[in-house]
Amino acid sequence: MILLRCYPKITDWFWSVSGGSIDIRWIPIYSYGFFVACGFIAAAYFITRELRRREALGWMPALKYNKDGSPEWTSELVGDFVIICAIFWYPRF
């Protein structure tokens, strides 16, 4: 029933599974943060694959490029800046 136990650190699980032969418990890799980071990495990987697939099918257009080859982001950045300002600097009465 080793899988039903809760370990505060991943290294404690390695120590328990190996019977004490792998003692790297001094490395602080905490379970919650480790799995949250793994979740973000997996989500970034899958969303990248999905966006590339949709772009290849033509469902989602790619960025427009200027004549010098740089992507045209100015309008997007200005719009994002306005939205962020409206959210965070809106006076709360």
PDB file of N, CA, C and O in Angstrom, residues 35-80:
ATOM      1  N   PHE A  35       4.244  18.578  -8.569  1.00  0.00           N
ATOM      2  CA  PHE A  35       3.151  18.169  -9.445  1.00  0.00           C
ATOM      3  C   PHE A  35       2.421  19.362 -10.060  1.00  0.00           C
ATOM      4  O   PHE A  35       1.903  19.269 -11.174  1.00  0.00           O
ATOM      5  N   VAL A  36       2.406  20.507  -9.388  1.00  0.00           N
ATOM      6  CA  VAL A  36       1.851  21.718  -9.996  1.00  0.00           C
ATOM      7  C   VAL A  36       2.729  22.137 -11.175  1.00  0.00           C
ATOM      8  O   VAL A  36       2.217  22.468 -12.248  1.00  0.00           O
ATOM      9  N   ALA A  37       4.042  22.091 -10.996  1.00  0.00           N
ATOM     10  CA  ALA A  37       4.955  22.433 -12.085  1.00  0.00           C
ATOM     11  C   ALA A  37       4.814  21.451 -13.246  1.00  0.00           C
ATOM     12  O   ALA A  37       4.813  21.858 -14.413  1.00  0.00           O
ATOM     13  N   CYS A  38       4.676  20.158 -12.936  1.00  0.00           N
ATOM     14  CA  CYS A  38       4.470  19.157 -13.992  1.00  0.00           C
ATOM     15  C   CYS A  38       3.170  19.422 -14.746  1.00  0.00           C
ATOM     16  O   CYS A  38       3.109  19.263 -15.969  1.00  0.00           O
ATOM     17  N   GLY A  39       2.137  19.835 -14.042  1.00  0.00           N
ATOM     18  CA  GLY A  39       0.869  20.156 -14.678  1.00  0.00           C
ATOM     19  C   GLY A  39       0.980  21.338 -15.620  1.00  0.00           C
ATOM     20  O   GLY A  39       0.425  21.320 -16.726  1.00  0.00           O
ATOM     21  N   PHE A  40       1.710  22.383 -15.211  1.00  0.00           N
ATOM     22  CA  PHE A  40       1.892  23.536 -16.083  1.00  0.00           C
ATOM     23  C   PHE A  40       2.710  23.181 -17.312  1.00  0.00           C
ATOM     24  O   PHE A  40       2.424  23.635 -18.421  1.00  0.00           O
ATOM     25  N   ILE A  41       3.740  22.359 -17.140  1.00  0.00           N
ATOM     26  CA  ILE A  41       4.558  21.949 -18.284  1.00  0.00           C
ATOM     27  C   ILE A  41       3.742  21.115 -19.249  1.00  0.00           C
ATOM     28  O   ILE A  41       3.801  21.312 -20.468  1.00  0.00           O
ATOM     29  N   ALA A  42       2.947  20.190 -18.738  1.00  0.00           N
ATOM     30  CA  ALA A  42       2.102  19.364 -19.604  1.00  0.00           C
ATOM     31  C   ALA A  42       1.053  20.214 -20.319  1.00  0.00           C
ATOM     32  O   ALA A  42       0.792  20.025 -21.513  1.00  0.00           O
ATOM     33  N   ALA A  43       0.449  21.160 -19.610  1.00  0.00           N
ATOM     34  CA  ALA A  43      -0.550  22.029 -20.229  1.00  0.00           C
ATOM     35  C   ALA A  43       0.070  22.880 -21.335  1.00  0.00           C
ATOM     36  O   ALA A  43      -0.532  23.046 -22.404  1.00  0.00           O
ATOM     37  N   ALA A  44       1.256  23.400 -21.115  1.00  0.00           N
ATOM     38  CA  ALA A  44       1.931  24.198 -22.143  1.00  0.00           C
ATOM     39  C   ALA A  44       2.246  23.353 -23.368  1.00  0.00           C
ATOM     40  O   ALA A  44       2.086  23.804 -24.504  1.00  0.00           O
ATOM     41  N   TYR A  45       2.667  22.120 -23.155  1.00  0.00           N
ATOM     42  CA  TYR A  45       2.976  21.218 -24.268  1.00  0.00           C
ATOM     43  C   TYR A  45       1.725  20.929 -25.096  1.00  0.00           C
ATOM     44  O   TYR A  45       1.736  21.046 -26.326  1.00  0.00           O
ATOM     45  N   PHE A  46       0.634  20.576 -24.433  1.00  0.00           N
ATOM     46  CA  PHE A  46      -0.576  20.207 -25.161  1.00  0.00           C
ATOM     47  C   PHE A  46      -1.257  21.405 -25.822  1.00  0.00           C
ATOM     48  O   PHE A  46      -1.806  21.275 -26.922  1.00  0.00           O
ATOM     49  N   ILE A  47      -1.222  22.568 -25.196  1.00  0.00           N
ATOM     50  CA  ILE A  47      -1.839  23.731 -25.831  1.00  0.00           C
ATOM     51  C   ILE A  47      -1.023  24.162 -27.038  1.00  0.00           C
ATOM     52  O   ILE A  47      -1.574  24.611 -28.054  1.00  0.00           O
ATOM     53  N   THR A  48       0.297  23.999 -26.985  1.00  0.00           N
ATOM     54  CA  THR A  48       1.132  24.309 -28.138  1.00  0.00           C
ATOM     55  C   THR A  48       0.807  23.386 -29.303  1.00  0.00           C
ATOM     56  O   THR A  48       0.677  23.828 -30.443  1.00  0.00           O
ATOM     57  N   ARG A  49       0.674  22.096 -29.011  1.00  0.00           N
ATOM     58  CA  ARG A  49       0.319  21.147 -30.075  1.00  0.00           C
ATOM     59  C   ARG A  49      -1.048  21.458 -30.666  1.00  0.00           C
ATOM     60  O   ARG A  49      -1.242  21.398 -31.884  1.00  0.00           O
ATOM     61  N   GLU A  50      -2.009  21.797 -29.825  1.00  0.00           N
ATOM     62  CA  GLU A  50      -3.355  22.088 -30.304  1.00  0.00           C
ATOM     63  C   GLU A  50      -3.388  23.361 -31.146  1.00  0.00           C
ATOM     64  O   GLU A  50      -4.048  23.405 -32.195  1.00  0.00           O
ATOM     65  N   LEU A  51      -2.672  24.386 -30.727  1.00  0.00           N
ATOM     66  CA  LEU A  51      -2.644  25.622 -31.500  1.00  0.00           C
ATOM     67  C   LEU A  51      -1.957  25.424 -32.847  1.00  0.00           C
ATOM     68  O   LEU A  51      -2.390  25.980 -33.863  1.00  0.00           O
ATOM     69  N   ARG A  52      -0.896  24.631 -32.894  1.00  0.00           N
ATOM     70  CA  ARG A  52      -0.245  24.323 -34.171  1.00  0.00           C
ATOM     71  C   ARG A  52      -1.169  23.535 -35.085  1.00  0.00           C
ATOM     72  O   ARG A  52      -1.199  23.751 -36.298  1.00  0.00           O
ATOM     73  N   ARG A  53      -1.926  22.604 -34.532  1.00  0.00           N
ATOM     74  CA  ARG A  53      -2.863  21.817 -35.326  1.00  0.00           C
ATOM     75  C   ARG A  53      -3.949  22.708 -35.915  1.00  0.00           C
ATOM     76  O   ARG A  53      -4.269  22.615 -37.096  1.00  0.00           O
ATOM     77  N   ARG A  54      -4.496  23.602 -35.099  1.00  0.00           N
ATOM     78  CA  ARG A  54      -5.550  24.497 -35.579  1.00  0.00           C
ATOM     79  C   ARG A  54      -5.019  25.476 -36.628  1.00  0.00           C
ATOM     80  O   ARG A  54      -5.719  25.824 -37.567  1.00  0.00           O
ATOM     81  N   GLU A  55      -3.781  25.900 -36.453  1.00  0.00           N
ATOM     82  CA  GLU A  55      -3.193  26.791 -37.445  1.00  0.00           C
ATOM     83  C   GLU A  55      -2.977  26.055 -38.766  1.00  0.00           C
ATOM     84  O   GLU A  55      -3.210  26.619 -39.837  1.00  0.00           O
ATOM     85  N   ALA A  56      -2.552  24.796 -38.707  1.00  0.00           N
ATOM     86  CA  ALA A  56      -2.353  24.010 -39.928  1.00  0.00           C
ATOM     87  C   ALA A  56      -3.676  23.756 -40.648  1.00  0.00           C
ATOM     88  O   ALA A  56      -3.712  23.695 -41.882  1.00  0.00           O
ATOM     89  N   LEU A  57      -4.765  23.599 -39.911  1.00  0.00           N
ATOM     90  CA  LEU A  57      -6.078  23.391 -40.525  1.00  0.00           C
ATOM     91  C   LEU A  57      -6.688  24.688 -41.055  1.00  0.00           C
ATOM     92  O   LEU A  57      -7.675  24.652 -41.781  1.00  0.00           O
ATOM     93  N   GLY A  58      -6.120  25.823 -40.670  1.00  0.00           N
ATOM     94  CA  GLY A  58      -6.627  27.104 -41.114  1.00  0.00           C
ATOM     95  C   GLY A  58      -7.720  27.666 -40.229  1.00  0.00           C
ATOM     96  O   GLY A  58      -8.376  28.637 -40.591  1.00  0.00           O
ATOM     97  N   TRP A  59      -7.945  27.062 -39.088  1.00  0.00           N
ATOM     98  CA  TRP A  59      -8.967  27.533 -38.160  1.00  0.00           C
ATOM     99  C   TRP A  59      -8.512  28.765 -37.395  1.00  0.00           C
ATOM    100  O   TRP A  59      -9.313  29.514 -36.862  1.00  0.00           O
ATOM    101  N   MET A  60      -7.207  28.938 -37.321  1.00  0.00           N
ATOM    102  CA  MET A  60      -6.647  30.018 -36.526  1.00  0.00           C
ATOM    103  C   MET A  60      -5.514  30.654 -37.319  1.00  0.00           C
ATOM    104  O   MET A  60      -4.520  29.997 -37.607  1.00  0.00           O
ATOM    105  N   PRO A  61      -5.646  31.899 -37.707  1.00  0.00           N
ATOM    106  CA  PRO A  61      -4.601  32.504 -38.543  1.00  0.00           C
ATOM    107  C   PRO A  61      -3.330  32.773 -37.746  1.00  0.00           C
ATOM    108  O   PRO A  61      -3.366  33.013 -36.540  1.00  0.00           O
ATOM    109  N   ALA A  62      -2.223  32.725 -38.444  1.00  0.00           N
ATOM    110  CA  ALA A  62      -0.937  33.016 -37.818  1.00  0.00           C
ATOM    111  C   ALA A  62      -0.775  34.528 -37.665  1.00  0.00           C
ATOM    112  O   ALA A  62      -1.597  35.309 -38.144  1.00  0.00           O
ATOM    113  N   LEU A  63       0.294  34.943 -37.014  1.00  0.00           N
ATOM    114  CA  LEU A  63       0.568  36.370 -36.846  1.00  0.00           C
ATOM    115  C   LEU A  63       0.863  37.020 -38.189  1.00  0.00           C
ATOM    116  O   LEU A  63       1.442  36.407 -39.083  1.00  0.00           O
ATOM    117  N   LYS A  64       0.472  38.272 -38.333  1.00  0.00           N
ATOM    118  CA  LYS A  64       0.818  39.042 -39.517  1.00  0.00           C
ATOM    119  C   LYS A  64       2.221  39.592 -39.330  1.00  0.00           C
ATOM    120  O   LYS A  64       2.602  39.987 -38.238  1.00  0.00           O
ATOM    121  N   TYR A  65       2.984  39.604 -40.416  1.00  0.00           N
ATOM    122  CA  TYR A  65       4.364  40.071 -40.346  1.00  0.00           C
ATOM    123  C   TYR A  65       4.535  41.352 -41.143  1.00  0.00           C
ATOM    124  O   TYR A  65       3.908  41.551 -42.180  1.00  0.00           O
ATOM    125  N   ASN A  66       5.421  42.221 -40.658  1.00  0.00           N
ATOM    126  CA  ASN A  66       5.768  43.446 -41.363  1.00  0.00           C
ATOM    127  C   ASN A  66       6.702  43.126 -42.517  1.00  0.00           C
ATOM    128  O   ASN A  66       7.151  41.987 -42.680  1.00  0.00           O
ATOM    129  N   LYS A  67       7.042  44.141 -43.301  1.00  0.00           N
ATOM    130  CA  LYS A  67       7.938  43.931 -44.442  1.00  0.00           C
ATOM    131  C   LYS A  67       9.355  43.562 -44.018  1.00  0.00           C
ATOM    132  O   LYS A  67      10.074  42.901 -44.751  1.00  0.00           O
ATOM    133  N   ASP A  68       9.752  43.991 -42.816  1.00  0.00           N
ATOM    134  CA  ASP A  68      11.102  43.668 -42.349  1.00  0.00           C
ATOM    135  C   ASP A  68      11.188  42.293 -41.691  1.00  0.00           C
ATOM    136  O   ASP A  68      12.254  41.870 -41.274  1.00  0.00           O
ATOM    137  N   GLY A  69      10.070  41.577 -41.579  1.00  0.00           N
ATOM    138  CA  GLY A  69      10.069  40.226 -41.048  1.00  0.00           C
ATOM    139  C   GLY A  69       9.705  40.121 -39.584  1.00  0.00           C
ATOM    140  O   GLY A  69       9.613  39.024 -39.048  1.00  0.00           O
ATOM    141  N   SER A  70       9.498  41.234 -38.914  1.00  0.00           N
ATOM    142  CA  SER A  70       9.130  41.185 -37.500  1.00  0.00           C
ATOM    143  C   SER A  70       7.610  41.064 -37.373  1.00  0.00           C
ATOM    144  O   SER A  70       6.866  41.616 -38.179  1.00  0.00           O
ATOM    145  N   PRO A  71       7.142  40.342 -36.371  1.00  0.00           N
ATOM    146  CA  PRO A  71       5.690  40.184 -36.221  1.00  0.00           C
ATOM    147  C   PRO A  71       5.022  41.491 -35.783  1.00  0.00           C
ATOM    148  O   PRO A  71       5.617  42.300 -35.081  1.00  0.00           O
ATOM    149  N   GLU A  72       3.800  41.662 -36.193  1.00  0.00           N
ATOM    150  CA  GLU A  72       3.054  42.884 -35.880  1.00  0.00           C
ATOM    151  C   GLU A  72       2.310  42.678 -34.562  1.00  0.00           C
ATOM    152  O   GLU A  72       1.246  42.087 -34.520  1.00  0.00           O
ATOM    153  N   TRP A  73       2.894  43.158 -33.484  1.00  0.00           N
ATOM    154  CA  TRP A  73       2.328  42.941 -32.150  1.00  0.00           C
ATOM    155  C   TRP A  73       1.876  44.224 -31.498  1.00  0.00           C
ATOM    156  O   TRP A  73       1.318  44.202 -30.412  1.00  0.00           O
ATOM    157  N   THR A  74       2.123  45.355 -32.097  1.00  0.00           N
ATOM    158  CA  THR A  74       1.881  46.628 -31.424  1.00  0.00           C
ATOM    159  C   THR A  74       0.425  46.783 -30.992  1.00  0.00           C
ATOM    160  O   THR A  74       0.148  47.139 -29.852  1.00  0.00           O
ATOM    161  N   SER A  75      -0.513  46.484 -31.883  1.00  0.00           N
ATOM    162  CA  SER A  75      -1.923  46.673 -31.534  1.00  0.00           C
ATOM    163  C   SER A  75      -2.341  45.717 -30.424  1.00  0.00           C
ATOM    164  O   SER A  75      -3.133  46.078 -29.557  1.00  0.00           O
ATOM    165  N   GLU A  76      -1.794  44.501 -30.435  1.00  0.00           N
ATOM    166  CA  GLU A  76      -2.130  43.538 -29.381  1.00  0.00           C
ATOM    167  C   GLU A  76      -1.581  43.995 -28.033  1.00  0.00           C
ATOM    168  O   GLU A  76      -2.256  43.887 -27.011  1.00  0.00           O
ATOM    169  N   LEU A  77      -0.360  44.504 -28.022  1.00  0.00           N
ATOM    170  CA  LEU A  77       0.243  44.942 -26.762  1.00  0.00           C
ATOM    171  C   LEU A  77      -0.489  46.150 -26.189  1.00  0.00           C
ATOM    172  O   LEU A  77      -0.691  46.233 -24.981  1.00  0.00           O
ATOM    173  N   VAL A  78      -0.882  47.077 -27.043  1.00  0.00           N
ATOM    174  CA  VAL A  78      -1.610  48.248 -26.567  1.00  0.00           C
ATOM    175  C   VAL A  78      -2.961  47.827 -26.001  1.00  0.00           C
ATOM    176  O   VAL A  78      -3.374  48.292 -24.935  1.00  0.00           O
ATOM    177  N   GLY A  79      -3.656  46.920 -26.695  1.00  0.00           N
ATOM    178  CA  GLY A  79      -4.946  46.441 -26.207  1.00  0.00           C
ATOM    179  C   GLY A  79      -4.823  45.721 -24.882  1.00  0.00           C
ATOM    180  O   GLY A  79      -5.627  45.929 -23.965  1.00  0.00           O
ATOM    181  N   ASP A  80      -3.790  44.869 -24.749  1.00  0.00           N
ATOM    182  CA  ASP A  80      -3.569  44.163 -23.481  1.00  0.00           C
ATOM    183  C   ASP A  80      -3.245  45.137 -22.352  1.00  0.00           C
ATOM    184  O   ASP A  80      -3.699  44.968 -21.225  1.00  0.00           O
TER     185      ASP A  80
END
